[in-house]
Coordinates of C-alpha atoms in Angstrom, one line a residue:
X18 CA -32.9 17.3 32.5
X19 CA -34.9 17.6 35.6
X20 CA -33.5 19.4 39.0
X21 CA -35.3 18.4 42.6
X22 CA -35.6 21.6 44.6
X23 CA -38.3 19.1 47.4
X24 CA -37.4 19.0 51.2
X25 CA -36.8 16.5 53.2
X26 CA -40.0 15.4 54.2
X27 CA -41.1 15.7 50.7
X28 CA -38.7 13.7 49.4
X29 CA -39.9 11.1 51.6
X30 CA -43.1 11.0 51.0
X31 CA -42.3 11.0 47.3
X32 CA -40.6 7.9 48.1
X33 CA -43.1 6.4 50.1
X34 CA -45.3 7.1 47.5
X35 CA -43.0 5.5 44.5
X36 CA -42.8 1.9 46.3
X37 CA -46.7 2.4 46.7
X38 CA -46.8 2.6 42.9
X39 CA -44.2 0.6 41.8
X40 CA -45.2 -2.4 39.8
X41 CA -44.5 -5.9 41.1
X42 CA -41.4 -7.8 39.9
X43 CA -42.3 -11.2 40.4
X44 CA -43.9 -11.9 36.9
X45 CA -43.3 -8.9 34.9
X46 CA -43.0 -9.1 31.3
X47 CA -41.9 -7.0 28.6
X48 CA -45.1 -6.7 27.5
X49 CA -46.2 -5.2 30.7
X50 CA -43.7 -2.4 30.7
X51 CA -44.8 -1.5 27.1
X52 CA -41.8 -2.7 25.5
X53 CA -41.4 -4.7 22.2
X54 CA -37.8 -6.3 20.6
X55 CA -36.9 -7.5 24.7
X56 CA -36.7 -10.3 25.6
X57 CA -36.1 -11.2 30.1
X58 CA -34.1 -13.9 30.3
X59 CA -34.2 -13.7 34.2
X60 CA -36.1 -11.5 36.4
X61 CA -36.0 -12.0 40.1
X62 CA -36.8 -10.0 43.6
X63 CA -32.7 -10.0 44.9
X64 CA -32.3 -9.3 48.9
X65 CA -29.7 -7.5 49.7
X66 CA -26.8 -9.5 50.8
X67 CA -23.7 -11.0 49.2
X68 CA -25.1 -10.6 45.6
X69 CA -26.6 -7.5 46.0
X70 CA -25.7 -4.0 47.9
X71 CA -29.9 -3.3 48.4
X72 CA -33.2 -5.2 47.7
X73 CA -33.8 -5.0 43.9
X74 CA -35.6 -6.5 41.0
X75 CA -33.2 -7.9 39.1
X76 CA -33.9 -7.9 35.2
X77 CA -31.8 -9.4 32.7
X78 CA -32.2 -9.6 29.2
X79 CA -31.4 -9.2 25.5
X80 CA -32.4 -6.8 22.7
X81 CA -31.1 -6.1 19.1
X82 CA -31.0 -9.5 18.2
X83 CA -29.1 -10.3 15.1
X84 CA -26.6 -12.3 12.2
X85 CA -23.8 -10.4 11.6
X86 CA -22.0 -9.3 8.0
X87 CA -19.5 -12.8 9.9
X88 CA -22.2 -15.0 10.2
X89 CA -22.0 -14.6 14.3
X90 CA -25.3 -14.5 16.1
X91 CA -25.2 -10.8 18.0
X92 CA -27.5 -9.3 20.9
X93 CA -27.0 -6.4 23.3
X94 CA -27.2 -8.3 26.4
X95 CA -28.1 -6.1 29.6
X96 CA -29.2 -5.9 33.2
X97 CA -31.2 -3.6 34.8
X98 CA -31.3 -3.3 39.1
X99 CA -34.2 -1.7 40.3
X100 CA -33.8 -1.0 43.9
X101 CA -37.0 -1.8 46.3
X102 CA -36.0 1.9 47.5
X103 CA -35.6 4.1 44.9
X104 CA -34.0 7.5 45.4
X105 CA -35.5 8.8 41.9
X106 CA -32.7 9.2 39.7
X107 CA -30.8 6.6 37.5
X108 CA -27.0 5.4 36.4
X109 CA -26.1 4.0 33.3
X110 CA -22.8 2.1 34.2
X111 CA -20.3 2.0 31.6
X112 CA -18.2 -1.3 31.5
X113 CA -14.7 -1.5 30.8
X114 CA -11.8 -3.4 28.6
X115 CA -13.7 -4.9 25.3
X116 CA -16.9 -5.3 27.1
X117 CA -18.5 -8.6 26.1
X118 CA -20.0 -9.4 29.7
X119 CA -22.8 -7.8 31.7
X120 CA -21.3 -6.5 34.6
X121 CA -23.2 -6.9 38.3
X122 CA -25.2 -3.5 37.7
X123 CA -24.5 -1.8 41.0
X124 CA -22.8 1.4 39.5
X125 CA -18.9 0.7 41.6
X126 CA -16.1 1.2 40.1
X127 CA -12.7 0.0 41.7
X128 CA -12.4 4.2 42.8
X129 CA -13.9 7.2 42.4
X130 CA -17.9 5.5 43.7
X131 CA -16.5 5.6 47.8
X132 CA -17.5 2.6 49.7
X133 CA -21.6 2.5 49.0
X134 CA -22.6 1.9 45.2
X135 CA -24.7 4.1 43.8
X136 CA -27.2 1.1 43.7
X137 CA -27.1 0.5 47.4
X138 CA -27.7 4.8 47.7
X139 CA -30.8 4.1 45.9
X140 CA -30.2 4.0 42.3
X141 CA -31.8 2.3 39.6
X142 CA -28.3 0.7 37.5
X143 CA -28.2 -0.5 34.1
X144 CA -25.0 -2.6 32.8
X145 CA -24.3 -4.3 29.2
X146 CA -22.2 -6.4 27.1
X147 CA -22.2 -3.2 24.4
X148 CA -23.5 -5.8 22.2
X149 CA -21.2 -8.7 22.1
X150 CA -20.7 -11.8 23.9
X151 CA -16.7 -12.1 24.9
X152 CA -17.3 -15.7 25.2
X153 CA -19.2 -16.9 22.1
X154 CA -16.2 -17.4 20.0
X155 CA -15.4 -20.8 21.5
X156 CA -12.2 -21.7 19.1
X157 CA -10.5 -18.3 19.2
X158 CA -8.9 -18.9 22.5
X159 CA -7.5 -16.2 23.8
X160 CA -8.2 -14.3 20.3
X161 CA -11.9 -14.8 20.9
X162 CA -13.0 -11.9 22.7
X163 CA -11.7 -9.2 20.2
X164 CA -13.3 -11.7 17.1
X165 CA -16.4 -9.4 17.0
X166 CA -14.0 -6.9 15.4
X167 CA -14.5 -8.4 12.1
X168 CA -18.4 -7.1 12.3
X169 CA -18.7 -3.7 11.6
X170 CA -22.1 -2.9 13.2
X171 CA -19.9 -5.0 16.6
X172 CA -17.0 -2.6 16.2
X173 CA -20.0 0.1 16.3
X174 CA -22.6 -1.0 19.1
X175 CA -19.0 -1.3 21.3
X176 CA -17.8 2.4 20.2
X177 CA -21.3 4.3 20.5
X178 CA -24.3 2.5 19.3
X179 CA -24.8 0.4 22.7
X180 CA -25.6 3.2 24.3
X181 CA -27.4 4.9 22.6
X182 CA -30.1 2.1 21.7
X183 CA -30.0 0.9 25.3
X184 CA -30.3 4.4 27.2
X185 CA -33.9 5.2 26.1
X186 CA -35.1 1.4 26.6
X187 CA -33.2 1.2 30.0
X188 CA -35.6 4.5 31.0
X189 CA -38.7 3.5 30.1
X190 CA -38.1 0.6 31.9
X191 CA -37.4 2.1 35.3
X192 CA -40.3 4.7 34.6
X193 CA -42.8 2.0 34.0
X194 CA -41.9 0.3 36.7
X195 CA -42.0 2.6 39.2
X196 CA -44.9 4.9 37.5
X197 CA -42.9 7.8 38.1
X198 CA -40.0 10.2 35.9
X199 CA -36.7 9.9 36.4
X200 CA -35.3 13.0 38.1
X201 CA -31.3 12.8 37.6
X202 CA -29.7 10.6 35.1
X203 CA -25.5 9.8 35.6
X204 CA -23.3 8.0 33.4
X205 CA -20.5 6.5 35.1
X206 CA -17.4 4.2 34.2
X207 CA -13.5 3.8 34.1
X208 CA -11.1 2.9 31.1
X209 CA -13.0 1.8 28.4
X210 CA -16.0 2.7 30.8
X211 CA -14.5 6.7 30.6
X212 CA -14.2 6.8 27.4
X213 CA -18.1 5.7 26.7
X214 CA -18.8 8.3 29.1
X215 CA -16.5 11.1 27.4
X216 CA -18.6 9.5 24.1
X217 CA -22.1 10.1 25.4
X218 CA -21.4 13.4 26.4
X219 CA -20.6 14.2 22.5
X220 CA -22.9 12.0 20.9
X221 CA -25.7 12.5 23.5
X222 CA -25.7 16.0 24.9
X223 CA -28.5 16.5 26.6
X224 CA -29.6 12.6 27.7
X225 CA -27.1 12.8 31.1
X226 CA -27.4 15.4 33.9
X227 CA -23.6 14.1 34.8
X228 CA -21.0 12.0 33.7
X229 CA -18.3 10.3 36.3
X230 CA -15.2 9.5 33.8
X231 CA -12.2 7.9 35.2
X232 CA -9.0 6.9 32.7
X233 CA -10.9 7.3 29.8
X234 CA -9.6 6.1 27.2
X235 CA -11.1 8.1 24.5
X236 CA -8.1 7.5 22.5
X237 CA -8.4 3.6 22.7
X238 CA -6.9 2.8 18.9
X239 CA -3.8 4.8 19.5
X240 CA -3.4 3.4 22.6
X241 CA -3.2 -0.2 21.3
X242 CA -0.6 1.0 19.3
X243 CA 1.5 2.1 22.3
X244 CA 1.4 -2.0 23.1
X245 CA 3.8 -2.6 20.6
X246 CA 5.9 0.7 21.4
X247 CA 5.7 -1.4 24.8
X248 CA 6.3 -5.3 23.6
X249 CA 9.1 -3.7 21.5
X250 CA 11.2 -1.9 23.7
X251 CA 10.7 -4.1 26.5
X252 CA 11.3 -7.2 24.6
X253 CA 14.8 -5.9 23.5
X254 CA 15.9 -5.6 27.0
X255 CA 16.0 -9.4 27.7
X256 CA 14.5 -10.9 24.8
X257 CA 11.5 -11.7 27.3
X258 CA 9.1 -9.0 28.9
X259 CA 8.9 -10.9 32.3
X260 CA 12.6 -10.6 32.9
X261 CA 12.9 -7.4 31.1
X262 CA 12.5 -5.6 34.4
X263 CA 11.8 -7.5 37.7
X264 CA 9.9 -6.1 40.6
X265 CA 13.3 -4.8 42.4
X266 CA 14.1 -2.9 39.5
X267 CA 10.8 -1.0 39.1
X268 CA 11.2 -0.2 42.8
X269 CA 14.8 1.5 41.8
X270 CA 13.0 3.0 38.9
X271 CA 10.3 4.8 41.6
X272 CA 13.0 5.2 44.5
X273 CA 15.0 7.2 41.8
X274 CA 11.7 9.4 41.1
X275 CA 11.2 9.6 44.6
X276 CA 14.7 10.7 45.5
X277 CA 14.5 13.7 42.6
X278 CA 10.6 14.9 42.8
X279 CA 9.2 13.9 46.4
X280 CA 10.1 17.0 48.2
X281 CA 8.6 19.0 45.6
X282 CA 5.3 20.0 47.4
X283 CA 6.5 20.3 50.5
X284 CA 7.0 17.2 52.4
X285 CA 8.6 14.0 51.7
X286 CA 5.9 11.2 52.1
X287 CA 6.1 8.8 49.4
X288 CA 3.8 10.7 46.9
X289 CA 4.6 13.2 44.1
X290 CA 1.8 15.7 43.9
X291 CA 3.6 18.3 41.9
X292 CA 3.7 15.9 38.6
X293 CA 4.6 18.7 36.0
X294 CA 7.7 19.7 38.4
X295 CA 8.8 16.2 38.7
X296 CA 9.2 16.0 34.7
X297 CA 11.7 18.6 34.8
X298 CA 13.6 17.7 37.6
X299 CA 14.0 14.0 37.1
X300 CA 16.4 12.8 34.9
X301 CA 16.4 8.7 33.9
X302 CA 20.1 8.8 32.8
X303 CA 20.4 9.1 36.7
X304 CA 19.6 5.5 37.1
X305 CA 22.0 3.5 34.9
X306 CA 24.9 1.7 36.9
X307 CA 27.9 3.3 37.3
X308 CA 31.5 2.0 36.8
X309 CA 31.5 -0.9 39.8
X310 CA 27.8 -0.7 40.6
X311 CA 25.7 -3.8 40.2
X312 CA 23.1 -3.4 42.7
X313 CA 20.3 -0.5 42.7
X314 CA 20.3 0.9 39.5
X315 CA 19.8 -0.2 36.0
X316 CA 21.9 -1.2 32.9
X317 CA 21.7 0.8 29.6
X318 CA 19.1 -1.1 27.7
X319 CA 16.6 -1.2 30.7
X320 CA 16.4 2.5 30.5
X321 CA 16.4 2.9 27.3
X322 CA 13.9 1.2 27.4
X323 CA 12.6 2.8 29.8
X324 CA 12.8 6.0 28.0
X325 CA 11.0 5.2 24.5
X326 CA 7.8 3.5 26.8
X327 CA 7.7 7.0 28.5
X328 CA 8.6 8.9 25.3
X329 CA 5.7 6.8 23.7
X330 CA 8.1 6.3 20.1
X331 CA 11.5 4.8 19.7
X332 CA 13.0 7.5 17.4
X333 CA 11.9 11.2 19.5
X334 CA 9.4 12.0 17.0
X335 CA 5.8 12.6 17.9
X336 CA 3.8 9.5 19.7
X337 CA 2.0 7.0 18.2
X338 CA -0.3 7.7 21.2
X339 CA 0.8 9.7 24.0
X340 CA 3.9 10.4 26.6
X341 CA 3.5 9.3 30.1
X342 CA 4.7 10.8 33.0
X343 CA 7.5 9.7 35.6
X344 CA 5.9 9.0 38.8
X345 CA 6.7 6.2 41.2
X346 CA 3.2 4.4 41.0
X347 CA 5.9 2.5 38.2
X348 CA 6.7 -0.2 41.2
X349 CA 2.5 -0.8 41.6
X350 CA 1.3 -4.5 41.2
X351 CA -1.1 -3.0 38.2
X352 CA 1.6 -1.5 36.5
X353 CA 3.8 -4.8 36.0
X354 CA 0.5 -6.6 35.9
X355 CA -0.3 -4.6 31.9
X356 CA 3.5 -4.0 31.3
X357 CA 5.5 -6.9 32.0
X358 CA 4.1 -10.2 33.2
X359 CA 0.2 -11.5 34.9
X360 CA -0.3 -14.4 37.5
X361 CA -2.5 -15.7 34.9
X362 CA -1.6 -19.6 33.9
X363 CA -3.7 -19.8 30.9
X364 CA -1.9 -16.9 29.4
X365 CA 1.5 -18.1 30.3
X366 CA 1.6 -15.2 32.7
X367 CA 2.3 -12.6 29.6
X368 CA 0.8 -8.9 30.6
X369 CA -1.9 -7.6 29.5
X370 CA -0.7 -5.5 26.6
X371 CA 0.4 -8.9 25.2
X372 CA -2.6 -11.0 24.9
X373 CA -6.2 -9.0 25.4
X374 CA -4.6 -5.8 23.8
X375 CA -2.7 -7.4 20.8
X376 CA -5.9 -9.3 20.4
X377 CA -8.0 -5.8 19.6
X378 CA -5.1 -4.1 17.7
X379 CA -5.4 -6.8 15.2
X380 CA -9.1 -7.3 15.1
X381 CA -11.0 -4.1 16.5
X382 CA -8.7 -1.1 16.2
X383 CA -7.1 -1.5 12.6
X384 CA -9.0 -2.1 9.0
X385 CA -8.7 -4.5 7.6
X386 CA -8.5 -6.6 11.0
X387 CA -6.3 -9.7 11.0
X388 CA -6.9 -12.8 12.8
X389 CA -4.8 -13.9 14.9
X390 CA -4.3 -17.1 16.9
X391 CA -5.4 -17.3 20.2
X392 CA -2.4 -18.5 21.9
X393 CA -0.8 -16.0 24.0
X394 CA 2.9 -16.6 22.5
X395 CA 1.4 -15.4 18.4
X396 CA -0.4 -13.1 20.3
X397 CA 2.6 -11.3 21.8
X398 CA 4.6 -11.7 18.9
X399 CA 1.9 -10.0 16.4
X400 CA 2.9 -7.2 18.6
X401 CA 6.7 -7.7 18.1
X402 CA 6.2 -7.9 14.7
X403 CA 4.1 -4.9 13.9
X404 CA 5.9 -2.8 11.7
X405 CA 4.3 0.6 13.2
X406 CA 5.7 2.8 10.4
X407 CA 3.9 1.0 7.6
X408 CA 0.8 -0.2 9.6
X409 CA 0.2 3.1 12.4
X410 CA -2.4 4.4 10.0
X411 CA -4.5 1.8 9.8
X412 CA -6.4 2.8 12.7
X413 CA -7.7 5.8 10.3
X414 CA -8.6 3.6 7.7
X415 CA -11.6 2.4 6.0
X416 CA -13.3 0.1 3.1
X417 CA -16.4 -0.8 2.2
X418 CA -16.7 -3.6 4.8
X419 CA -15.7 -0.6 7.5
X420 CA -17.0 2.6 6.6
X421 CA -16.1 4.2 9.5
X422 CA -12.5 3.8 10.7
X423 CA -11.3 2.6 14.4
X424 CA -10.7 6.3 15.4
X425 CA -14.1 7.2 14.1
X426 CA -15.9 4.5 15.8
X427 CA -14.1 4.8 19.3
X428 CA -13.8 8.6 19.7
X429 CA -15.6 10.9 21.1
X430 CA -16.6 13.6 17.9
X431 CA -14.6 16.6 18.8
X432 CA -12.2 14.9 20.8
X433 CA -9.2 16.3 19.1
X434 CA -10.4 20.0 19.8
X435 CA -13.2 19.5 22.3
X436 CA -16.4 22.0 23.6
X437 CA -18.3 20.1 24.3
X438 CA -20.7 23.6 24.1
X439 CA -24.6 21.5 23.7
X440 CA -23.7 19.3 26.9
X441 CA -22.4 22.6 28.4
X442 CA -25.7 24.5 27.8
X443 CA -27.9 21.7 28.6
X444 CA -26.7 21.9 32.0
X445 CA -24.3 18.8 32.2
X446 CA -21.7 18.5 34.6
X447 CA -18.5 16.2 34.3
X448 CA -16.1 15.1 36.9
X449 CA -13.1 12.6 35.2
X450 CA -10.2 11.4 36.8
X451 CA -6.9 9.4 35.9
X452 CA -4.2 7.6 37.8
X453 CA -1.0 9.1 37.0
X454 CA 0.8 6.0 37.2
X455 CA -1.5 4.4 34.6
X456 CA 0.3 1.9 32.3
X457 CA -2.7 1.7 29.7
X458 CA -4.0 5.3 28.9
X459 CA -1.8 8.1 30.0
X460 CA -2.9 10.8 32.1
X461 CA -1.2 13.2 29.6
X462 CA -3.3 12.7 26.9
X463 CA -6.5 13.5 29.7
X464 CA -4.4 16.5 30.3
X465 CA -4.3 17.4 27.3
X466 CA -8.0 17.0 26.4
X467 CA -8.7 18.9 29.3
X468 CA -6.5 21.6 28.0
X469 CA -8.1 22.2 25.4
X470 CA -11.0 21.8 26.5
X471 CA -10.6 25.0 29.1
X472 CA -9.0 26.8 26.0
X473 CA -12.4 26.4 23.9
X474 CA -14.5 27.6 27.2
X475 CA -12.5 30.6 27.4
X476 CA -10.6 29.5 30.5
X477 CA -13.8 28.7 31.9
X478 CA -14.1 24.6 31.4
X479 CA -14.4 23.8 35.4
X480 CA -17.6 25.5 35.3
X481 CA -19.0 22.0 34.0
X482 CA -16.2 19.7 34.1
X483 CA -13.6 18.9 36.6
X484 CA -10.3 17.4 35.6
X485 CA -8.6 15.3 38.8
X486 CA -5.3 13.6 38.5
X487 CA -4.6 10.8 41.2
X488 CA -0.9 10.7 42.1
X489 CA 0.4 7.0 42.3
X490 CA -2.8 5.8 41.2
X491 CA -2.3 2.8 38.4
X492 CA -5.2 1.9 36.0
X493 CA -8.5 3.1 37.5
X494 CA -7.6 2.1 41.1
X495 CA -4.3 1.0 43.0
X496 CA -1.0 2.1 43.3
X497 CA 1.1 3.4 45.6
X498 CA -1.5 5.9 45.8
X499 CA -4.1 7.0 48.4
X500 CA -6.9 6.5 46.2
X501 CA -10.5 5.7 48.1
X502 CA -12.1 8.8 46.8
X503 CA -15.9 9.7 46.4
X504 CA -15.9 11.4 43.4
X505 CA -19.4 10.2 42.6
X506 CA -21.2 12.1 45.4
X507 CA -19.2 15.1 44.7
X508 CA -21.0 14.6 41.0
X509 CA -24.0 14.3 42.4
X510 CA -23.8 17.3 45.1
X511 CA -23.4 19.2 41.5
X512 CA -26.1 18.5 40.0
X513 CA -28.5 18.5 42.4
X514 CA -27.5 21.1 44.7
X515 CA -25.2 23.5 43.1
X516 CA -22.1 22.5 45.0
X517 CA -19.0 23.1 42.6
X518 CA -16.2 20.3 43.4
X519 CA -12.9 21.7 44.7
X520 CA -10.3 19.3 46.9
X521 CA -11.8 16.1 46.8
X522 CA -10.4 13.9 49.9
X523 CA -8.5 10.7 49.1
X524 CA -7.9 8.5 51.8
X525 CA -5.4 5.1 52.1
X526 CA -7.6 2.6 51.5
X527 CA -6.3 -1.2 53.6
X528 CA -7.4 -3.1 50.7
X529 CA -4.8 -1.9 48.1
X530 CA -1.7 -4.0 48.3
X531 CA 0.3 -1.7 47.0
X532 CA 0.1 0.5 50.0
X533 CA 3.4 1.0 51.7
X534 CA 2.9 0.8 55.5
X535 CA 4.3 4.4 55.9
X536 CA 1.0 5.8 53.9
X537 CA -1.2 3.4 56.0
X538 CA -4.3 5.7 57.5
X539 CA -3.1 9.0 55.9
X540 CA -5.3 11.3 53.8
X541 CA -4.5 14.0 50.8
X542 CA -5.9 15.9 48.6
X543 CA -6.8 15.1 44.9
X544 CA -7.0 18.4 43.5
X545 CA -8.6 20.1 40.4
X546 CA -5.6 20.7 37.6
X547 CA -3.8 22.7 37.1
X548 CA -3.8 22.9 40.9
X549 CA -1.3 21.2 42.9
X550 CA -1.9 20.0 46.9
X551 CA 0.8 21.3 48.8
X552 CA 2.1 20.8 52.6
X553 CA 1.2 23.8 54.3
X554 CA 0.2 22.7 58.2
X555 CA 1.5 20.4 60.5
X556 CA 0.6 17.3 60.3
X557 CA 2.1 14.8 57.7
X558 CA -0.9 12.1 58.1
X559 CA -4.1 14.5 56.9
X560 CA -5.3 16.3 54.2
X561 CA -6.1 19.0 56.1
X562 CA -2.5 20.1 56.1
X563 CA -2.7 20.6 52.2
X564 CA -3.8 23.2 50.1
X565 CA -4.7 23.3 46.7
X566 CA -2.2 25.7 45.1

């Protein structure tokens, strides 16, 4: 790892002197930038405009070519932006949901990256398909994505492997290029995206000077096997997840929350900032009709329902994954969108959970896989029908064909008791976040990592990582949430300059439609757990009137 300590007008002339140097991109080879096992596919001077945040030279291109143990044709596809003006330092950008597509490699995320990319701040950006192509399975329809599964060395380039082989390459590249080191390296992603990040940082100490994590889900095989906790209880409500709970009702479920836990950091303004509290002083039973009532509130078997989703089992045992908080991000459009029902035609507008994610529990994230038909009714009813007793385990499981397990392949080593001591004493820094209204991968279990993560560090964890939960926030942005946040600069203040994240400011950003117009242009802020942001000045509308208690 490499810290800048140059001025101003050094850091200028450094930069003057880097696009001086810099090779030219029209016509550049692999050969040229000393590479060999690379093949460009595309390279091309971008302007900055519509299709790109700065002036870049655009690189794609494959590596790792390969016939898999299922006959498949495999590559790690990638792209690499190399901004005209370079600022120096570099971002690998960690893609979400079963990869399979390069991502535009600007370095956004949907929150936590503010309103300028790292890309358009200067950054070189690589992105990848972690090795798969999401679309080569032609006759898998909606099955097709998650059909690398059945490849062990695809189940590991997507857990680890990816980035791993692709960091190093990535770097020489920009190096080459621009004739000059990198000075700070970042790894940055949500979902899926977190969890490679929360991955690197285990499997690749001392290659990242900081890591921005949002939602990770480093627990991704035990969360497919809260889908069918989901598809189960939900199902039983109406016999159909759509109807199991319509918008109306989820706005009764988050009214009730409202009603019990909204005051409980000081001011009633649609958000509940003191989670924990909330826990203890909602009660779900509180919602069910009442003798004569048929309008605002909810009959038995909705929250029942209601309860085993939340409990994460049916029975009041331990989780198959996790527990998720109350919190009234449950009316959010993201929410329903994994939950309950999508605006998606070709999926017969099932949720999420119900087509991609029974897709992956079958065919990534237990061994043996089983193939399943691409149709999003068997799809949703391979859910239904898992029998989570018997089958749970097979997330743990191996055979010759897999000789690593799901678990083994997706998680971060450690994860169950993390240090994370050698990224520690290399220097790195860590900044993750989570919605607390996520529907996918629940906050608690971040919490929970984070816990005992501060417990190894002897109470001392936010020296190099900073745990952030986003009140009303759904899955890695939206919500009834103020959640246009810059957690990446903060990251980057940290590494560079010493500057130890405390209250981060959140503002309401017009662009989430979940918004109610009562939060419209207010500002709070998203504080480091265990602290909570309480109301302690005079105006409702900034975050100014908040402190981090």
């Amino acid at each position: 790892m490499m810290f800048k300590t140059m001025g101003t007008a050094a850091l200028l002339c450094s930069t003057a002197t880097l696009a001086a140097a810099q090779m030219q991109c029209e016509g550049l080879t692999p050969e040229a930038l000393g590479l060999s096992g690379v093949t460009f596919t595309e390279v091309a001077a971008v302007p900055a405009g519509d299709d790109s945040p700065a002036a870049q030279c655009r690189i794609r291109a494959t590596t790792a070519e390969r016939t898999g143990a299922d006959g498949r044709d495999y590559a790690l596809r990638f792209e690499l932006a190399l901004p005209d003006v370079w600022n120096g330092d570099y971002v690998h950008q960690f893609n979400g949901g079963n990869d399979g597509e390069v991502k535009p490699a600007t370095g956004g995320m949907g929150a936590g990256t503010g309103e300028q990319t790292p890309l358009a701040r200067g950054f070189a950006v690589v992105s990848s398909d972690a090795g798969h192509d999401g679309k080569a399975v032609t006759d898998a329809g909606l099955a097709g994505g998650a059909r690398f599964g059945f490849d062990f060395e695809a189940r590991q380039m997507y857990g680890y492997k990816a980035v791993a082989l692709l960091d190093p390459l990535a770097r020489q590249i920009v190096e080459t290029y621009y004739d000059n080191e990198i000075g700070h390296s970042y790894g940055v992603g949500c979902s899926n995206g977190g969890r490679h990040a929360l991955v690197a940082a285990s499997r690749m100490p001392q290659a990242f000077d900081g890591f921005l994590a949002g939602a990770p889900g480093y627990n991704l095989p035990k969360a497919a096997l809260q889908h069918a906790v989901d598809v189960q209880a939900l199902t039983a409500v109406t016999g159909d997840l759509a109807t199991a709970f319509s918008p109306e009702d989820l706005h009764t479920v988050a009214n009730g929350i409202l009603q019990a836990c909204d005051a409980l950091d000081g001011i009633e303004d649609g958000l509940v900032m003191d989670t924990a509290a909330c826990q203890a002083s909602f009660d779900s039973a509180a919602l069910q009709c009442t003798d004569g009532q048929n309008s605002a509130c909810l009959s038995p078997k909705q929250v029942t329902a209601l309860n085993i989703i939340h409990a994460g089992t049916a029975d009041g045992g331990t989780p198959f994954y996790s527990d998720f908080p109350w919190d009234p991000g449950i009316a959010g459009g993201g929410w329903r969108f994994w939950k309950l029902e999508s605006p998606i035609p070709p999926w017969e507008k099932k949720p999420i959970i119900a087509v991609m994610g029974a897709a992956s529990l079958a065919q990534i994230f237990t061994t043996p896989p089983t193939e399943v038909a691409g149709d999003p009714a068997a799809l949703e009813q391979f859910l239904k029908d898992f029998d989570l007793t018997a089958r749970a385990d097979e997330i743990y499981a191996t055979s010759d064909a897999f000789p690593e397990s799901a678990m083994e392949v997706m998680t971060p080593p450690g994860s169950d008791n993390p240090e994370l001591a050698e990224f520690r004493d290399a220097g790195g820094k860590m900044i993750v976040f989570h919605g607390v209204s996520d529907p996918v991968f629940s906050v608690n279990d971040t919490a929970d990592w984070y816990s005992k993560l501060d417990a190894n560090n002897g109470g001392n964890a936010g020296e190099f990582a900073k745990f952030y939960p986003v009140p009303g926030m759904t899955h890695c942005s939206g919500g009834p949430a103020v959640e246009g946040f810059d957690m990446f600069a903060e990251l980057v203040a940290w590494v560079e300059n010493g500057t130890e994240p405390q209250a981060v400011t959140a503002t309401a950003r017009a662009s989430n439609r979940d918004l109610p117009e009562t939060m419209a242009g207010i500002s709070r802020p998203l504080c480091p757990a265990p602290q909570v942001a309480r109301y302690t000045g005079s105006d409702p509308a900034s975050a100014d009137s908040f402190t981090c208690e």
